[in-house]
mmCIF file with all atom_site columns, C-alpha atoms in Angstrom:
data_model
loop_
_atom_site.group_PDB
_atom_site.id
_atom_site.type_symbol
_atom_site.label_atom_id
_atom_site.label_alt_id
_atom_site.label_comp_id
_atom_site.label_asym_id
_atom_site.label_entity_id
_atom_site.label_seq_id
_atom_site.pdbx_PDB_ins_code
_atom_site.Cartn_x
_atom_site.Cartn_y
_atom_site.Cartn_z
_atom_site.occupancy
_atom_site.B_iso_or_equiv
_atom_site.pdbx_formal_charge
_atom_site.auth_seq_id
_atom_site.auth_comp_id
_atom_site.auth_asym_id
_atom_site.auth_atom_id
_atom_site.pdbx_PDB_model_num
ATOM 1   C CA . MET A 1 1   ? -69.914 -73.730 -2.661  1.00 50.00 ? 1   MET A CA 1
ATOM 2   C CA . GLU A 1 2   ? -69.339 -71.147 -4.870  1.00 60.00 ? 2   GLU A CA 1
ATOM 3   C CA . THR A 1 3   ? -71.678 -71.649 -7.906  1.00 72.00 ? 3   THR A CA 1
ATOM 4   C CA . LYS A 1 4   ? -70.109 -71.817 -11.431 1.00 71.00 ? 4   LYS A CA 1
ATOM 5   C CA . GLU A 1 5   ? -71.941 -68.648 -12.068 1.00 75.00 ? 5   GLU A CA 1
ATOM 6   C CA . LYS A 1 6   ? -70.633 -66.789 -9.207  1.00 76.00 ? 6   LYS A CA 1
ATOM 7   C CA . LYS A 1 7   ? -67.330 -67.965 -9.972  1.00 73.00 ? 7   LYS A CA 1
ATOM 8   C CA . LYS A 1 8   ? -67.496 -66.669 -13.515 1.00 74.00 ? 8   LYS A CA 1
ATOM 9   C CA . ASN A 1 9   ? -69.180 -63.006 -12.366 1.00 75.00 ? 9   ASN A CA 1
ATOM 10  C CA . LYS A 1 10  ? -65.788 -63.057 -9.891  1.00 76.00 ? 10  LYS A CA 1
ATOM 11  C CA . LEU A 1 11  ? -63.945 -63.403 -13.156 1.00 74.00 ? 11  LEU A CA 1
ATOM 12  C CA . VAL A 1 12  ? -65.364 -60.622 -15.030 1.00 74.00 ? 12  VAL A CA 1
ATOM 13  C CA . ASN A 1 13  ? -65.046 -58.502 -11.928 1.00 74.00 ? 13  ASN A CA 1
ATOM 14  C CA . SER A 1 14  ? -61.022 -59.339 -11.650 1.00 75.00 ? 14  SER A CA 1
ATOM 15  C CA . ILE A 1 15  ? -60.482 -58.779 -15.252 1.00 76.00 ? 15  ILE A CA 1
ATOM 16  C CA . ILE A 1 16  ? -62.568 -55.716 -15.404 1.00 76.00 ? 16  ILE A CA 1
ATOM 17  C CA . LEU A 1 17  ? -60.289 -54.574 -12.389 1.00 75.00 ? 17  LEU A CA 1
ATOM 18  C CA . ILE A 1 18  ? -57.040 -55.297 -13.540 1.00 77.00 ? 18  ILE A CA 1
ATOM 19  C CA . ALA A 1 19  ? -57.927 -53.814 -17.132 1.00 74.00 ? 19  ALA A CA 1
ATOM 20  C CA . ILE A 1 20  ? -59.036 -50.341 -15.164 1.00 76.00 ? 20  ILE A CA 1
ATOM 21  C CA . VAL A 1 21  ? -55.843 -50.661 -13.199 1.00 75.00 ? 21  VAL A CA 1
ATOM 22  C CA . PHE A 1 22  ? -53.699 -51.540 -16.484 1.00 75.00 ? 22  PHE A CA 1
ATOM 23  C CA . VAL A 1 23  ? -55.148 -48.534 -18.187 1.00 72.00 ? 23  VAL A CA 1
ATOM 24  C CA . VAL A 1 24  ? -54.830 -46.046 -15.673 1.00 71.00 ? 24  VAL A CA 1
ATOM 25  C CA . GLY A 1 25  ? -51.520 -47.170 -15.082 1.00 72.00 ? 25  GLY A CA 1
ATOM 26  C CA . ILE A 1 26  ? -50.104 -46.903 -18.445 1.00 70.00 ? 26  ILE A CA 1
ATOM 27  C CA . SER A 1 27  ? -51.832 -43.193 -18.577 1.00 66.00 ? 27  SER A CA 1
ATOM 28  C CA . ILE A 1 28  ? -50.043 -42.100 -15.653 1.00 66.00 ? 28  ILE A CA 1
ATOM 29  C CA . LEU A 1 29  ? -46.674 -43.795 -17.015 1.00 66.00 ? 29  LEU A CA 1
ATOM 30  C CA . THR A 1 30  ? -47.307 -42.034 -20.611 1.00 64.00 ? 30  THR A CA 1
ATOM 31  C CA . ILE A 1 31  ? -47.494 -38.899 -18.804 1.00 61.00 ? 31  ILE A CA 1
ATOM 32  C CA . ALA A 1 32  ? -44.648 -39.035 -16.729 1.00 61.00 ? 32  ALA A CA 1
ATOM 33  C CA . PHE A 1 33  ? -42.420 -40.166 -19.450 1.00 59.00 ? 33  PHE A CA 1
ATOM 34  C CA . ARG A 1 34  ? -43.757 -37.667 -21.821 1.00 60.00 ? 34  ARG A CA 1
ATOM 35  C CA . SER A 1 35  ? -42.913 -34.849 -18.842 1.00 56.00 ? 35  SER A CA 1
ATOM 36  C CA . ILE A 1 36  ? -39.547 -36.266 -18.424 1.00 53.00 ? 36  ILE A CA 1
ATOM 37  C CA . LYS A 1 37  ? -38.789 -36.713 -22.017 1.00 54.00 ? 37  LYS A CA 1
ATOM 38  C CA . ASN A 1 38  ? -39.457 -32.576 -22.425 1.00 56.00 ? 38  ASN A CA 1
ATOM 39  C CA . ASN A 1 39  ? -37.211 -32.040 -19.252 1.00 56.00 ? 39  ASN A CA 1
ATOM 40  C CA . SER A 1 40  ? -40.185 -30.723 -17.778 1.00 65.00 ? 40  SER A CA 1
ATOM 41  C CA . VAL A 1 41  ? -41.395 -30.771 -14.328 1.00 75.00 ? 41  VAL A CA 1
ATOM 42  C CA . LEU A 1 42  ? -44.084 -33.354 -13.703 1.00 73.00 ? 42  LEU A CA 1
ATOM 43  C CA . MET A 1 43  ? -46.609 -31.829 -11.351 1.00 79.00 ? 43  MET A CA 1
ATOM 44  C CA . ILE A 1 44  ? -49.735 -33.259 -9.611  1.00 80.00 ? 44  ILE A CA 1
ATOM 45  C CA . GLY A 1 45  ? -51.003 -31.292 -7.651  1.00 87.00 ? 45  GLY A CA 1
ATOM 46  C CA . LYS A 1 46  ? -48.888 -29.344 -5.343  1.00 92.00 ? 46  LYS A CA 1
ATOM 47  C CA . TYR A 1 47  ? -46.236 -32.001 -5.738  1.00 92.00 ? 47  TYR A CA 1
ATOM 48  C CA . GLY A 1 48  ? -43.975 -32.499 -8.614  1.00 88.00 ? 48  GLY A CA 1
ATOM 49  C CA . LEU A 1 49  ? -41.182 -34.691 -9.515  1.00 86.00 ? 49  LEU A CA 1
ATOM 50  C CA . SER A 1 50  ? -37.842 -33.737 -11.491 1.00 87.00 ? 50  SER A CA 1
ATOM 51  C CA . VAL A 1 51  ? -34.902 -35.428 -12.321 1.00 86.00 ? 51  VAL A CA 1
ATOM 52  C CA . VAL A 1 52  ? -31.535 -33.988 -11.549 1.00 90.00 ? 52  VAL A CA 1
ATOM 53  C CA . LEU A 1 53  ? -29.675 -33.515 -15.235 1.00 86.00 ? 53  LEU A CA 1
ATOM 54  C CA . THR A 1 54  ? -26.084 -32.052 -13.973 1.00 91.00 ? 54  THR A CA 1
ATOM 55  C CA . GLU A 1 55  ? -23.656 -31.609 -11.071 1.00 94.00 ? 55  GLU A CA 1
ATOM 56  C CA . SER A 1 56  ? -24.183 -27.877 -10.362 1.00 95.00 ? 56  SER A CA 1
ATOM 57  C CA . MET A 1 57  ? -25.639 -28.852 -6.689  1.00 96.00 ? 57  MET A CA 1
ATOM 58  C CA . LYS A 1 58  ? -22.739 -31.355 -5.923  1.00 94.00 ? 58  LYS A CA 1
ATOM 59  C CA . PRO A 1 59  ? -22.348 -32.503 -3.279  1.00 93.00 ? 59  PRO A CA 1
ATOM 60  C CA . GLU A 1 60  ? -25.732 -31.597 -1.475  1.00 94.00 ? 60  GLU A CA 1
ATOM 61  C CA . ILE A 1 61  ? -27.669 -33.328 -4.435  1.00 95.00 ? 61  ILE A CA 1
ATOM 62  C CA . SER A 1 62  ? -26.584 -35.673 -6.976  1.00 92.00 ? 62  SER A CA 1
ATOM 63  C CA . VAL A 1 63  ? -26.851 -36.277 -10.864 1.00 92.00 ? 63  VAL A CA 1
ATOM 64  C CA . ASN A 1 64  ? -29.737 -38.598 -11.478 1.00 91.00 ? 64  ASN A CA 1
ATOM 65  C CA . SER A 1 65  ? -31.395 -38.002 -8.369  1.00 92.00 ? 65  SER A CA 1
ATOM 66  C CA . LEU A 1 66  ? -35.506 -38.138 -8.470  1.00 90.00 ? 66  LEU A CA 1
ATOM 67  C CA . LEU A 1 67  ? -36.315 -35.092 -6.451  1.00 92.00 ? 67  LEU A CA 1
ATOM 68  C CA . VAL A 1 68  ? -39.791 -34.533 -5.034  1.00 94.00 ? 68  VAL A CA 1
ATOM 69  C CA . ILE A 1 69  ? -40.972 -30.714 -4.998  1.00 95.00 ? 69  ILE A CA 1
ATOM 70  C CA . LYS A 1 70  ? -43.649 -29.290 -3.152  1.00 96.00 ? 70  LYS A CA 1
ATOM 71  C CA . GLU A 1 71  ? -45.435 -25.782 -4.660  1.00 94.00 ? 71  GLU A CA 1
ATOM 72  C CA . THR A 1 72  ? -45.181 -22.921 -1.873  1.00 91.00 ? 72  THR A CA 1
ATOM 73  C CA . ASN A 1 73  ? -45.676 -19.107 -1.977  1.00 87.00 ? 73  ASN A CA 1
ATOM 74  C CA . GLU A 1 74  ? -42.919 -18.768 0.529   1.00 89.00 ? 74  GLU A CA 1
ATOM 75  C CA . TYR A 1 75  ? -39.334 -18.570 -1.085  1.00 91.00 ? 75  TYR A CA 1
ATOM 76  C CA . VAL A 1 76  ? -36.533 -17.956 1.314   1.00 93.00 ? 76  VAL A CA 1
ATOM 77  C CA . GLU A 1 77  ? -32.687 -17.354 0.758   1.00 95.00 ? 77  GLU A CA 1
ATOM 78  C CA . ASP A 1 78  ? -30.978 -20.768 1.238   1.00 96.00 ? 78  ASP A CA 1
ATOM 79  C CA . LYS A 1 79  ? -33.746 -22.902 0.060   1.00 96.00 ? 79  LYS A CA 1
ATOM 80  C CA . ILE A 1 80  ? -33.232 -25.460 -3.028  1.00 97.00 ? 80  ILE A CA 1
ATOM 81  C CA . ILE A 1 81  ? -35.831 -25.004 -6.017  1.00 97.00 ? 81  ILE A CA 1
ATOM 82  C CA . VAL A 1 82  ? -36.549 -26.215 -9.336  1.00 95.00 ? 82  VAL A CA 1
ATOM 83  C CA . PHE A 1 83  ? -37.428 -23.614 -11.896 1.00 94.00 ? 83  PHE A CA 1
ATOM 84  C CA . GLN A 1 84  ? -37.925 -23.958 -15.484 1.00 89.00 ? 84  GLN A CA 1
ATOM 85  C CA . ASN A 1 85  ? -35.673 -22.154 -17.656 1.00 87.00 ? 85  ASN A CA 1
ATOM 86  C CA . GLN A 1 86  ? -35.896 -22.201 -21.576 1.00 84.00 ? 86  GLN A CA 1
ATOM 87  C CA . GLY A 1 87  ? -38.003 -25.255 -20.796 1.00 79.00 ? 87  GLY A CA 1
ATOM 88  C CA . ARG A 1 88  ? -35.566 -27.421 -18.806 1.00 84.00 ? 88  ARG A CA 1
ATOM 89  C CA . PRO A 1 89  ? -35.755 -27.936 -14.981 1.00 89.00 ? 89  PRO A CA 1
ATOM 90  C CA . VAL A 1 90  ? -32.495 -26.238 -13.298 1.00 94.00 ? 90  VAL A CA 1
ATOM 91  C CA . VAL A 1 91  ? -32.201 -27.140 -9.541  1.00 96.00 ? 91  VAL A CA 1
ATOM 92  C CA . HIS A 1 92  ? -30.478 -24.391 -7.763  1.00 97.00 ? 92  HIS A CA 1
ATOM 93  C CA . ARG A 1 93  ? -30.242 -22.692 -4.400  1.00 97.00 ? 93  ARG A CA 1
ATOM 94  C CA . ILE A 1 94  ? -31.761 -19.214 -3.616  1.00 97.00 ? 94  ILE A CA 1
ATOM 95  C CA . ILE A 1 95  ? -28.852 -17.047 -2.722  1.00 97.00 ? 95  ILE A CA 1
ATOM 96  C CA . ARG A 1 96  ? -30.847 -13.487 -2.855  1.00 95.00 ? 96  ARG A CA 1
ATOM 97  C CA . ILE A 1 97  ? -34.427 -12.172 -3.285  1.00 95.00 ? 97  ILE A CA 1
ATOM 98  C CA . GLU A 1 98  ? -34.787 -8.771  -4.752  1.00 91.00 ? 98  GLU A CA 1
ATOM 99  C CA . GLN A 1 99  ? -38.364 -7.163  -5.445  1.00 87.00 ? 99  GLN A CA 1
ATOM 100 C CA . ASP A 1 100 ? -39.874 -8.785  -8.365  1.00 88.00 ? 100 ASP A CA 1
ATOM 101 C CA . SER A 1 101 ? -36.729 -11.240 -9.258  1.00 94.00 ? 101 SER A CA 1
ATOM 102 C CA . ILE A 1 102 ? -34.965 -14.256 -7.329  1.00 96.00 ? 102 ILE A CA 1
ATOM 103 C CA . ILE A 1 103 ? -31.279 -14.655 -8.025  1.00 97.00 ? 103 ILE A CA 1
ATOM 104 C CA . THR A 1 104 ? -30.174 -18.613 -7.890  1.00 97.00 ? 104 THR A CA 1
ATOM 105 C CA . GLN A 1 105 ? -26.732 -20.557 -7.996  1.00 97.00 ? 105 GLN A CA 1
ATOM 106 C CA . GLY A 1 106 ? -25.875 -23.824 -8.190  1.00 97.00 ? 106 GLY A CA 1
ATOM 107 C CA . ASP A 1 107 ? -23.560 -24.977 -5.016  1.00 96.00 ? 107 ASP A CA 1
ATOM 108 C CA . ASN A 1 108 ? -20.834 -26.371 -7.437  1.00 95.00 ? 108 ASN A CA 1
ATOM 109 C CA . ASN A 1 109 ? -21.224 -23.122 -9.419  1.00 95.00 ? 109 ASN A CA 1
ATOM 110 C CA . THR A 1 110 ? -18.956 -20.142 -9.344  1.00 95.00 ? 110 THR A CA 1
ATOM 111 C CA . GLY A 1 111 ? -21.180 -17.688 -10.379 1.00 95.00 ? 111 GLY A CA 1
ATOM 112 C CA . GLU A 1 112 ? -24.827 -16.655 -9.756  1.00 96.00 ? 112 GLU A CA 1
ATOM 113 C CA . ASP A 1 113 ? -27.858 -17.112 -12.740 1.00 95.00 ? 113 ASP A CA 1
ATOM 114 C CA . LEU A 1 114 ? -29.588 -14.558 -14.356 1.00 95.00 ? 114 LEU A CA 1
ATOM 115 C CA . PRO A 1 115 ? -32.485 -13.331 -12.116 1.00 96.00 ? 115 PRO A CA 1
ATOM 116 C CA . ILE A 1 116 ? -35.630 -15.578 -12.320 1.00 95.00 ? 116 ILE A CA 1
ATOM 117 C CA . THR A 1 117 ? -39.498 -14.514 -11.431 1.00 93.00 ? 117 THR A CA 1
ATOM 118 C CA . ARG A 1 118 ? -41.385 -16.650 -9.402  1.00 92.00 ? 118 ARG A CA 1
ATOM 119 C CA . ASP A 1 119 ? -43.650 -17.815 -12.093 1.00 89.00 ? 119 ASP A CA 1
ATOM 120 C CA . GLN A 1 120 ? -40.567 -19.879 -13.166 1.00 92.00 ? 120 GLN A CA 1
ATOM 121 C CA . ILE A 1 121 ? -40.338 -21.596 -9.900  1.00 93.00 ? 121 ILE A CA 1
ATOM 122 C CA . LYS A 1 122 ? -42.021 -24.937 -9.841  1.00 93.00 ? 122 LYS A CA 1
ATOM 123 C CA . GLY A 1 123 ? -41.615 -25.560 -6.266  1.00 95.00 ? 123 GLY A CA 1
ATOM 124 C CA . GLU A 1 124 ? -38.943 -26.051 -3.592  1.00 96.00 ? 124 GLU A CA 1
ATOM 125 C CA . VAL A 1 125 ? -37.040 -29.741 -2.675  1.00 96.00 ? 125 VAL A CA 1
ATOM 126 C CA . VAL A 1 126 ? -38.504 -31.473 -0.179  1.00 96.00 ? 126 VAL A CA 1
ATOM 127 C CA . LEU A 1 127 ? -36.956 -35.058 -0.846  1.00 95.00 ? 127 LEU A CA 1
ATOM 128 C CA . GLU A 1 128 ? -33.912 -36.617 -2.809  1.00 94.00 ? 128 GLU A CA 1
ATOM 129 C CA . ILE A 1 129 ? -34.007 -40.226 -3.683  1.00 92.00 ? 129 ILE A CA 1
ATOM 130 C CA . PRO A 1 130 ? -30.458 -40.736 -5.138  1.00 91.00 ? 130 PRO A CA 1
ATOM 131 C CA . LEU A 1 131 ? -30.034 -42.756 -8.533  1.00 85.00 ? 131 LEU A CA 1
ATOM 132 C CA . LEU A 1 132 ? -33.851 -42.967 -8.825  1.00 83.00 ? 132 LEU A CA 1
ATOM 133 C CA . GLY A 1 133 ? -33.455 -40.518 -11.713 1.00 81.00 ? 133 GLY A CA 1
ATOM 134 C CA . LEU A 1 134 ? -31.297 -43.042 -13.753 1.00 79.00 ? 134 LEU A CA 1
ATOM 135 C CA . LEU A 1 135 ? -34.116 -45.556 -13.369 1.00 78.00 ? 135 LEU A CA 1
ATOM 136 C CA . ILE A 1 136 ? -36.607 -43.424 -14.975 1.00 73.00 ? 136 ILE A CA 1
ATOM 137 C CA . LYS A 1 137 ? -34.122 -42.044 -17.668 1.00 75.00 ? 137 LYS A CA 1
ATOM 138 C CA . ILE A 1 138 ? -33.593 -45.996 -18.793 1.00 75.00 ? 138 ILE A CA 1
ATOM 139 C CA . LEU A 1 139 ? -37.276 -46.562 -18.262 1.00 70.00 ? 139 LEU A CA 1
ATOM 140 C CA . LYS A 1 140 ? -38.343 -43.788 -21.005 1.00 68.00 ? 140 LYS A CA 1
ATOM 141 C CA . SER A 1 141 ? -36.857 -45.509 -23.438 1.00 72.00 ? 141 SER A CA 1
ATOM 142 C CA . PRO A 1 142 ? -39.232 -46.963 -26.114 1.00 75.00 ? 142 PRO A CA 1
ATOM 143 C CA . PHE A 1 143 ? -37.522 -50.502 -25.597 1.00 80.00 ? 143 PHE A CA 1
ATOM 144 C CA . VAL A 1 144 ? -38.254 -50.639 -21.891 1.00 77.00 ? 144 VAL A CA 1
ATOM 145 C CA . ILE A 1 145 ? -41.521 -49.163 -22.534 1.00 74.00 ? 145 ILE A CA 1
ATOM 146 C CA . THR A 1 146 ? -42.500 -51.875 -24.842 1.00 79.00 ? 146 THR A CA 1
ATOM 147 C CA . CYS A 1 147 ? -40.972 -54.549 -22.566 1.00 81.00 ? 147 CYS A CA 1
ATOM 148 C CA . VAL A 1 148 ? -43.320 -53.019 -19.714 1.00 77.00 ? 148 VAL A CA 1
ATOM 149 C CA . ILE A 1 149 ? -46.349 -53.213 -21.717 1.00 78.00 ? 149 ILE A CA 1
ATOM 150 C CA . GLY A 1 150 ? -45.466 -56.490 -23.198 1.00 80.00 ? 150 GLY A CA 1
ATOM 151 C CA . THR A 1 151 ? -44.890 -58.058 -19.928 1.00 83.00 ? 151 THR A CA 1
ATOM 152 C CA . SER A 1 152 ? -48.268 -56.340 -18.218 1.00 79.00 ? 152 SER A CA 1
ATOM 153 C CA . ILE A 1 153 ? -50.400 -58.146 -21.266 1.00 80.00 ? 153 ILE A CA 1
ATOM 154 C CA . LEU A 1 154 ? -48.579 -61.120 -21.094 1.00 82.00 ? 154 LEU A CA 1
ATOM 155 C CA . LEU A 1 155 ? -49.287 -61.250 -16.973 1.00 81.00 ? 155 LEU A CA 1
ATOM 156 C CA . LEU A 1 156 ? -52.869 -60.459 -17.862 1.00 78.00 ? 156 LEU A CA 1
ATOM 157 C CA . VAL A 1 157 ? -53.293 -63.022 -20.108 1.00 80.00 ? 157 VAL A CA 1
ATOM 158 C CA . ILE A 1 158 ? -51.907 -65.649 -17.917 1.00 82.00 ? 158 ILE A CA 1
ATOM 159 C CA . SER A 1 159 ? -53.779 -64.818 -14.848 1.00 78.00 ? 159 SER A CA 1
ATOM 160 C CA . PHE A 1 160 ? -56.904 -64.825 -17.103 1.00 76.00 ? 160 PHE A CA 1
ATOM 161 C CA . VAL A 1 161 ? -56.258 -68.401 -18.457 1.00 80.00 ? 161 VAL A CA 1
ATOM 162 C CA . LYS A 1 162 ? -55.372 -69.428 -14.699 1.00 79.00 ? 162 LYS A CA 1
ATOM 163 C CA . GLU A 1 163 ? -58.636 -68.264 -13.361 1.00 75.00 ? 163 GLU A CA 1
ATOM 164 C CA . LYS A 1 164 ? -60.788 -69.734 -16.279 1.00 76.00 ? 164 LYS A CA 1
ATOM 165 C CA . LYS A 1 165 ? -58.841 -73.142 -15.669 1.00 79.00 ? 165 LYS A CA 1
ATOM 166 C CA . GLU A 1 166 ? -59.814 -72.828 -11.739 1.00 74.00 ? 166 GLU A CA 1
ATOM 167 C CA . ILE A 1 167 ? -63.251 -72.074 -12.796 1.00 71.00 ? 167 ILE A CA 1
ATOM 168 C CA . GLU A 1 168 ? -63.405 -75.037 -15.403 1.00 73.00 ? 168 GLU A CA 1
ATOM 169 C CA . GLU A 1 169 ? -61.907 -77.219 -13.011 1.00 74.00 ? 169 GLU A CA 1
ATOM 170 C CA . GLY A 1 170 ? -64.186 -76.311 -9.985  1.00 68.00 ? 170 GLY A CA 1
ATOM 171 C CA . GLY A 1 171 ? -67.013 -76.590 -12.642 1.00 60.00 ? 171 GLY A CA 1
ATOM 172 C CA . GLU A 1 172 ? -65.972 -80.516 -13.098 1.00 59.00 ? 172 GLU A CA 1
ATOM 173 C CA . ASN A 1 173 ? -65.634 -80.710 -9.235  1.00 58.00 ? 173 ASN A CA 1
ATOM 174 C CA . ASN A 1 174 ? -69.265 -79.710 -8.525  1.00 54.00 ? 174 ASN A CA 1
ATOM 175 C CA . GLU A 1 175 ? -70.516 -82.325 -11.546 1.00 54.00 ? 175 GLU A CA 1
ATOM 176 C CA . GLU A 1 176 ? -68.621 -85.122 -10.110 1.00 53.00 ? 176 GLU A CA 1
ATOM 177 C CA . LYS A 1 177 ? -70.516 -84.494 -6.526  1.00 52.00 ? 177 LYS A CA 1
#
């Protein structure tokens, strides 16, 4: 049988772990939401996330898809890339590479884009998750963020109360023996 002190230590360790996970989770969400709100590409190491905002790549890539992109140094014609243009992410295909500039065009567009430089490119599209970008757009609203944080806090409190109750009941059971 575990002693009352061991159970209390277990409870404290659980609370500390939950608090750390909560703080790290909120920090990651804050960074992600800030990035999406500013329409910039969220990069973590060599990988990043971007949400498709327009129909320029239809039918290949749908609006509101979440894209996983990978930073690379080797860009070739016909690859789909994400680049920053005046602070906004653009998802287009490379149609031509000329010395210091890259020419792109959306599959659903009639004309090519103005040339871009390699510095503007965030990465090559490696995965598309249809409609997940819509969920992220919904999640970034202040109301939803408040609900998520409130629910997380409520679940933490319920977990704490439940564990405390179990410890107290365990202590009563030990005293009866």
